[in-house]
Amino acid sequence: MSTVHRATLDALAQYGPRRAGMTQIARLAGTNRPYLYRNWASREALVREATRLELKHLLYLARETVDPLPPRCLAVRFVVRAARLVREHPVVRTMARTDPDLVHASILRPATDWHSLAWAWLCDYVTGHLAAGAERDSTTLAVLTTAIPYALTPPADSSTPEDRAAIDARLSTAVHLCLGASLPCTDCGPTDSASRATVTGGAACSRVKPGMPPFNSRARTATTRCSTFLGPHPASGCSDCSHKAERSPYTLGYAE
């Protein structure tokens, strides 16, 4: 199944979402069309399954960070990393180039399985500190609406690390505001842990309003493994904890 899922993503990245068919997927998977149709009712069902699993995987990777941030800043970091992983994914790059109308529809009509998955993830790890109800729904909608254009609008191939950092900084500022944090945030300013450790004084994002429930505890435990998936984090000075996606654009299958 994983071979077919990867072949589906490869086909989408090579041919685009409308031209990638069962023939191309079967060829890339080293199998045949009858096998695919025995296991999936249609091309659309296979594409939906493969892309949903890939998005779920990217959202998991977005929480792989060891930066010692306050809970609210950590939630912002999750959103920024998730948007970057999606934005630099080969399938999204191809979709933006070959089918901009589909990107446009994805941004303006967020009512798909993928948006539902992103919504559930945001409720668990970004807005989970808010009581269930209108406040959490409106905040989650604000974060999702803000992040989608950043996630589905890939930069030019010639973009520099400075360009990528500038995009991340703009999204970080917007998500801070969505979560009700005052700016500038002294915790999120420096980009590296060493610089951040030298910051003193009150941090805007670490302030919690009286009576506000604590942030989702699962968000606090997202730093227990480094990006190599080799087991528990060995030490605070792990040299591998800067995820590959932070250093270079996403490539299919690198996390496996």
mmCIF file of C-alpha atoms in Angstrom:
data_model
loop_
_atom_site.group_PDB
_atom_site.id
_atom_site.type_symbol
_atom_site.label_atom_id
_atom_site.label_comp_id
_atom_site.label_asym_id
_atom_site.label_seq_id
_atom_site.Cartn_x
_atom_site.Cartn_y
_atom_site.Cartn_z
ATOM 1 C CA MET A 1 0.000 0.000 0.000
ATOM 2 C CA SER A 2 2.784 2.430 0.869
ATOM 3 C CA THR A 3 4.407 1.766 -2.521
ATOM 4 C CA VAL A 4 1.167 2.639 -4.288
ATOM 5 C CA HIS A 5 0.667 5.732 -2.122
ATOM 6 C CA ARG A 6 4.157 6.949 -2.934
ATOM 7 C CA ALA A 7 3.639 6.245 -6.622
ATOM 8 C CA THR A 8 0.416 8.247 -6.459
ATOM 9 C CA LEU A 9 2.268 11.210 -4.984
ATOM 10 C CA ASP A 10 5.022 10.826 -7.586
ATOM 11 C CA ALA A 11 2.437 10.835 -10.370
ATOM 12 C CA LEU A 12 0.729 13.905 -8.955
ATOM 13 C CA ALA A 13 4.082 15.684 -8.704
ATOM 14 C CA GLN A 14 5.038 14.748 -12.283
ATOM 15 C CA TYR A 15 1.751 15.162 -14.136
ATOM 16 C CA GLY A 16 -0.445 17.346 -11.969
ATOM 17 C CA PRO A 17 -3.705 16.510 -10.190
ATOM 18 C CA ARG A 18 -5.834 16.268 -13.345
ATOM 19 C CA ARG A 19 -3.470 14.356 -15.632
ATOM 20 C CA ALA A 20 -2.160 11.764 -13.169
ATOM 21 C CA GLY A 21 -4.146 8.617 -13.954
ATOM 22 C CA MET A 22 -4.197 4.977 -12.945
ATOM 23 C CA THR A 23 -1.868 4.087 -15.826
ATOM 24 C CA GLN A 24 0.876 6.418 -14.606
ATOM 25 C CA ILE A 25 0.379 5.366 -10.986
ATOM 26 C CA ALA A 26 0.521 1.662 -11.852
ATOM 27 C CA ARG A 27 3.704 2.148 -13.866
ATOM 28 C CA LEU A 28 5.428 4.066 -11.072
ATOM 29 C CA ALA A 29 4.298 1.486 -8.499
ATOM 30 C CA GLY A 30 5.491 -1.437 -10.606
ATOM 31 C CA THR A 31 2.049 -2.996 -10.779
ATOM 32 C CA ASN A 32 -0.973 -2.914 -13.086
ATOM 33 C CA ARG A 33 -4.348 -1.200 -13.320
ATOM 34 C CA PRO A 34 -6.430 -4.269 -12.334
ATOM 35 C CA TYR A 35 -4.529 -4.472 -9.030
ATOM 36 C CA LEU A 36 -5.276 -0.814 -8.331
ATOM 37 C CA TYR A 37 -8.962 -1.174 -9.139
ATOM 38 C CA ARG A 38 -9.228 -4.272 -6.919
ATOM 39 C CA ASN A 39 -8.087 -2.207 -3.959
ATOM 40 C CA TRP A 40 -9.490 1.253 -4.771
ATOM 41 C CA ALA A 41 -12.870 1.967 -6.292
ATOM 42 C CA SER A 42 -11.575 4.812 -8.424
ATOM 43 C CA ARG A 43 -8.625 7.055 -9.167
ATOM 44 C CA GLU A 44 -10.225 9.754 -7.025
ATOM 45 C CA ALA A 45 -10.453 7.393 -4.044
ATOM 46 C CA LEU A 46 -6.769 6.492 -4.354
ATOM 47 C CA VAL A 47 -5.664 10.104 -4.731
ATOM 48 C CA ARG A 48 -7.793 11.133 -1.765
ATOM 49 C CA GLU A 49 -6.354 8.401 0.446
ATOM 50 C CA ALA A 50 -2.721 9.007 -0.546
ATOM 51 C CA THR A 51 -2.889 12.765 -0.159
ATOM 52 C CA ARG A 52 -4.775 12.598 3.145
ATOM 53 C CA LEU A 53 -2.148 10.272 4.596
ATOM 54 C CA GLU A 54 0.617 12.511 3.293
ATOM 55 C CA LEU A 55 -0.978 15.597 4.824
ATOM 56 C CA LYS A 56 -1.428 13.744 8.118
ATOM 57 C CA HIS A 57 2.256 12.830 7.997
ATOM 58 C CA LEU A 58 3.309 16.412 7.283
ATOM 59 C CA LEU A 59 1.205 17.705 10.167
ATOM 60 C CA TYR A 60 2.891 15.190 12.436
ATOM 61 C CA LEU A 61 6.313 16.346 11.263
ATOM 62 C CA ALA A 62 5.332 19.968 11.872
ATOM 63 C CA ARG A 63 5.259 19.247 15.609
ATOM 64 C CA GLU A 64 8.768 17.778 15.633
ATOM 65 C CA THR A 65 10.587 20.683 17.241
ATOM 66 C CA VAL A 66 12.818 20.987 20.288
ATOM 67 C CA ASP A 67 12.855 24.765 20.609
ATOM 68 C CA PRO A 68 12.158 25.769 24.241
ATOM 69 C CA LEU A 69 9.176 28.004 23.529
ATOM 70 C CA PRO A 70 6.185 29.000 25.654
ATOM 71 C CA PRO A 71 3.020 27.068 24.749
ATOM 72 C CA ARG A 72 1.473 29.828 22.632
ATOM 73 C CA CYS A 73 4.675 30.418 20.681
ATOM 74 C CA LEU A 74 5.054 26.658 20.209
ATOM 75 C CA ALA A 75 1.557 26.517 18.722
ATOM 76 C CA VAL A 76 2.504 29.319 16.308
ATOM 77 C CA ARG A 77 5.665 27.430 15.359
ATOM 78 C CA PHE A 78 3.589 24.332 14.567
ATOM 79 C CA VAL A 79 1.425 26.305 12.136
ATOM 80 C CA VAL A 80 4.403 27.980 10.450
ATOM 81 C CA ARG A 81 6.242 24.681 10.010
ATOM 82 C CA ALA A 82 3.114 22.934 8.711
ATOM 83 C CA ALA A 83 2.534 25.685 6.147
ATOM 84 C CA ARG A 84 6.139 25.471 4.980
ATOM 85 C CA LEU A 85 6.051 21.672 4.636
ATOM 86 C CA VAL A 86 2.886 21.831 2.542
ATOM 87 C CA ARG A 87 4.055 24.849 0.528
ATOM 88 C CA GLU A 88 7.320 23.175 -0.486
ATOM 89 C CA HIS A 89 5.815 19.766 -1.207
ATOM 90 C CA PRO A 90 6.333 18.678 -4.850
ATOM 91 C CA VAL A 91 2.636 17.925 -5.328
ATOM 92 C CA VAL A 92 1.636 21.424 -4.219
ATOM 93 C CA ARG A 93 4.309 22.973 -6.439
ATOM 94 C CA THR A 94 3.009 21.085 -9.456
ATOM 95 C CA MET A 95 -0.617 21.836 -8.601
ATOM 96 C CA ALA A 96 0.122 25.547 -8.371
ATOM 97 C CA ARG A 97 1.873 25.486 -11.756
ATOM 98 C CA THR A 98 -0.508 23.248 -13.727
ATOM 99 C CA ASP A 99 -3.875 23.912 -12.092
ATOM 100 C CA PRO A 100 -4.027 27.334 -10.413
ATOM 101 C CA ASP A 101 -7.835 27.194 -10.471
ATOM 102 C CA LEU A 102 -7.693 24.231 -8.096
ATOM 103 C CA VAL A 103 -5.434 26.183 -5.737
ATOM 104 C CA HIS A 104 -7.814 29.125 -5.925
ATOM 105 C CA ALA A 105 -10.772 26.892 -5.063
ATOM 106 C CA SER A 106 -8.863 25.298 -2.180
ATOM 107 C CA ILE A 107 -8.203 28.703 -0.659
ATOM 108 C CA LEU A 108 -11.690 30.146 -1.093
ATOM 109 C CA ARG A 109 -13.823 27.038 -0.493
ATOM 110 C CA PRO A 110 -12.357 25.217 2.528
ATOM 111 C CA ALA A 111 -14.897 22.400 2.731
ATOM 112 C CA THR A 112 -12.912 19.263 1.835
ATOM 113 C CA ASP A 113 -11.540 16.216 3.644
ATOM 114 C CA TRP A 114 -8.116 17.854 3.748
ATOM 115 C CA HIS A 115 -9.474 20.998 5.360
ATOM 116 C CA SER A 116 -11.327 18.859 7.899
ATOM 117 C CA LEU A 117 -8.076 17.100 8.773
ATOM 118 C CA ALA A 118 -6.282 20.433 9.163
ATOM 119 C CA TRP A 119 -9.149 21.768 11.291
ATOM 120 C CA ALA A 120 -8.964 18.794 13.672
ATOM 121 C CA TRP A 121 -5.176 19.189 13.945
ATOM 122 C CA LEU A 122 -5.493 22.881 14.758
ATOM 123 C CA CYS A 123 -8.100 22.165 17.431
ATOM 124 C CA ASP A 124 -5.814 19.582 19.031
ATOM 125 C CA TYR A 125 -2.477 21.390 18.937
ATOM 126 C CA VAL A 126 -3.057 25.108 18.321
ATOM 127 C CA THR A 127 -6.399 26.206 19.759
ATOM 128 C CA GLY A 128 -6.927 23.336 22.185
ATOM 129 C CA HIS A 129 -6.355 25.678 25.145
ATOM 130 C CA LEU A 130 -9.655 27.409 24.375
ATOM 131 C CA ALA A 131 -12.928 26.086 25.711
ATOM 132 C CA ALA A 132 -14.947 24.235 23.105
ATOM 133 C CA GLY A 133 -17.531 26.480 21.525
ATOM 134 C CA ALA A 134 -17.803 29.660 19.515
ATOM 135 C CA GLU A 135 -14.495 31.147 20.705
ATOM 136 C CA ARG A 136 -12.420 28.108 19.731
ATOM 137 C CA ASP A 137 -14.261 27.699 16.429
ATOM 138 C CA SER A 138 -13.763 31.332 15.455
ATOM 139 C CA THR A 139 -10.089 31.281 16.452
ATOM 140 C CA THR A 140 -9.480 28.021 14.594
ATOM 141 C CA LEU A 141 -11.185 29.435 11.512
ATOM 142 C CA ALA A 142 -9.033 32.568 11.709
ATOM 143 C CA VAL A 143 -5.813 30.525 11.927
ATOM 144 C CA LEU A 144 -6.864 28.164 9.128
ATOM 145 C CA THR A 145 -7.958 30.986 6.838
ATOM 146 C CA THR A 146 -4.717 32.832 7.505
ATOM 147 C CA ALA A 147 -2.450 29.833 6.947
ATOM 148 C CA ILE A 148 -4.043 28.311 3.821
ATOM 149 C CA PRO A 149 -2.676 30.890 1.325
ATOM 150 C CA TYR A 150 0.804 30.462 2.816
ATOM 151 C CA ALA A 151 0.501 26.677 2.523
ATOM 152 C CA LEU A 152 -0.826 26.557 -1.041
ATOM 153 C CA THR A 153 1.229 29.293 -2.708
ATOM 154 C CA PRO A 154 4.705 27.882 -3.402
ATOM 155 C CA PRO A 155 7.597 30.334 -3.777
ATOM 156 C CA ALA A 156 9.623 30.601 -6.942
ATOM 157 C CA ASP A 157 12.253 27.911 -7.505
ATOM 158 C CA SER A 158 14.917 30.583 -7.140
ATOM 159 C CA SER A 159 13.760 31.613 -3.672
ATOM 160 C CA THR A 160 16.524 32.101 -1.117
ATOM 161 C CA PRO A 161 16.660 31.134 2.566
ATOM 162 C CA GLU A 162 16.000 34.797 3.321
ATOM 163 C CA ASP A 163 12.804 34.654 1.258
ATOM 164 C CA ARG A 164 11.667 31.552 3.104
ATOM 165 C CA ALA A 165 12.422 33.147 6.475
ATOM 166 C CA ALA A 166 10.509 36.286 5.512
ATOM 167 C CA ILE A 167 7.442 34.239 4.545
ATOM 168 C CA ASP A 168 7.611 32.342 7.830
ATOM 169 C CA ALA A 169 7.974 35.580 9.786
ATOM 170 C CA ARG A 170 4.880 37.112 8.173
ATOM 171 C CA LEU A 171 2.794 34.040 8.894
ATOM 172 C CA SER A 172 4.132 33.876 12.449
ATOM 173 C CA THR A 173 3.048 37.467 13.070
ATOM 174 C CA ALA A 174 -0.419 36.810 11.657
ATOM 175 C CA VAL A 175 -0.952 33.638 13.699
ATOM 176 C CA HIS A 176 0.226 35.392 16.870
ATOM 177 C CA LEU A 177 -2.492 37.955 16.329
ATOM 178 C CA CYS A 178 -5.075 35.251 15.621
ATOM 179 C CA LEU A 179 -4.243 33.688 18.975
ATOM 180 C CA GLY A 180 -4.584 37.012 20.774
ATOM 181 C CA ALA A 181 -0.897 37.580 21.545
ATOM 182 C CA SER A 182 0.461 41.100 21.631
ATOM 183 C CA LEU A 183 3.428 41.990 19.450
ATOM 184 C CA PRO A 184 6.339 42.104 19.177
ATOM 185 C CA CYS A 185 6.896 38.708 20.790
ATOM 186 C CA THR A 186 10.237 38.530 22.567
ATOM 187 C CA ASP A 187 10.152 34.738 22.669
ATOM 188 C CA CYS A 188 9.792 34.217 18.924
ATOM 189 C CA GLY A 189 12.099 36.978 17.725
ATOM 190 C CA PRO A 190 15.445 35.141 17.505
ATOM 191 C CA THR A 191 15.424 32.212 15.110
ATOM 192 C CA ASP A 192 17.838 30.013 17.039
ATOM 193 C CA SER A 193 17.579 28.586 20.519
ATOM 194 C CA ALA A 194 20.871 30.066 21.721
ATOM 195 C CA SER A 195 19.834 33.592 20.811
ATOM 196 C CA ARG A 196 16.392 33.116 22.278
ATOM 197 C CA ALA A 197 17.858 31.968 25.574
ATOM 198 C CA THR A 198 19.490 35.361 26.025
ATOM 199 C CA VAL A 199 16.208 37.253 25.780
ATOM 200 C CA THR A 200 15.080 38.655 29.096
ATOM 201 C CA GLY A 201 12.011 40.441 30.283
ATOM 202 C CA GLY A 202 8.310 39.708 29.853
ATOM 203 C CA ALA A 203 7.404 37.588 26.873
ATOM 204 C CA ALA A 204 4.133 38.549 25.265
ATOM 205 C CA CYS A 205 3.259 35.004 24.209
ATOM 206 C CA SER A 206 3.905 33.494 27.620
ATOM 207 C CA ARG A 207 1.312 35.705 29.263
ATOM 208 C CA VAL A 208 -1.911 33.870 29.971
ATOM 209 C CA LYS A 209 -5.115 35.685 30.704
ATOM 210 C CA PRO A 210 -6.606 35.061 34.143
ATOM 211 C CA GLY A 211 -8.823 32.009 34.099
ATOM 212 C CA MET A 212 -7.511 30.730 30.755
ATOM 213 C CA PRO A 213 -7.177 26.925 30.685
ATOM 214 C CA PRO A 214 -3.684 25.506 30.074
ATOM 215 C CA PHE A 215 -2.601 24.703 26.537
ATOM 216 C CA ASN A 216 -3.199 21.220 25.210
ATOM 217 C CA SER A 217 -0.746 18.950 26.977
ATOM 218 C CA ARG A 218 -0.071 16.992 23.788
ATOM 219 C CA ALA A 219 1.461 20.098 22.253
ATOM 220 C CA ARG A 220 3.952 20.247 25.116
ATOM 221 C CA THR A 221 5.179 16.704 24.471
ATOM 222 C CA ALA A 222 5.922 17.202 20.801
ATOM 223 C CA THR A 223 9.636 17.681 21.496
ATOM 224 C CA THR A 224 10.354 14.182 22.805
ATOM 225 C CA ARG A 225 11.760 12.853 19.534
ATOM 226 C CA CYS A 226 14.149 14.321 17.024
ATOM 227 C CA SER A 227 13.545 14.368 13.303
ATOM 228 C CA THR A 228 15.496 11.178 12.604
ATOM 229 C CA PHE A 229 12.814 9.107 14.395
ATOM 230 C CA LEU A 230 15.568 7.105 16.100
ATOM 231 C CA GLY A 231 13.932 7.037 19.480
ATOM 232 C CA PRO A 232 13.814 9.287 22.532
ATOM 233 C CA HIS A 233 15.686 12.530 22.339
ATOM 234 C CA PRO A 234 19.276 11.818 23.436
ATOM 235 C CA ALA A 235 20.227 15.216 24.832
ATOM 236 C CA SER A 236 19.342 18.875 24.792
ATOM 237 C CA GLY A 237 22.211 19.534 22.387
ATOM 238 C CA CYS A 238 21.072 17.124 19.673
ATOM 239 C CA SER A 239 22.586 18.320 16.404
ATOM 240 C CA ASP A 240 19.915 16.722 14.246
ATOM 241 C CA CYS A 241 16.889 18.484 15.678
ATOM 242 C CA SER A 242 16.780 21.057 12.919
ATOM 243 C CA HIS A 243 14.364 19.209 10.671
ATOM 244 C CA LYS A 244 15.358 18.564 7.067
ATOM 245 C CA ALA A 245 12.482 20.685 5.903
ATOM 246 C CA GLU A 246 14.014 23.631 7.735
ATOM 247 C CA ARG A 247 17.239 23.254 5.769
ATOM 248 C CA SER A 248 16.093 22.366 2.273
ATOM 249 C CA PRO A 249 12.858 22.063 0.278
ATOM 250 C CA TYR A 250 10.721 18.977 0.807
ATOM 251 C CA THR A 251 11.403 15.857 -1.230
ATOM 252 C CA LEU A 252 9.100 12.878 -1.458
ATOM 253 C CA GLY A 253 9.710 10.144 1.038
ATOM 254 C CA TYR A 254 12.544 11.772 2.977
ATOM 255 C CA ALA A 255 10.916 11.099 6.341
ATOM 256 C CA GLU A 256 10.749 7.346 5.823
#
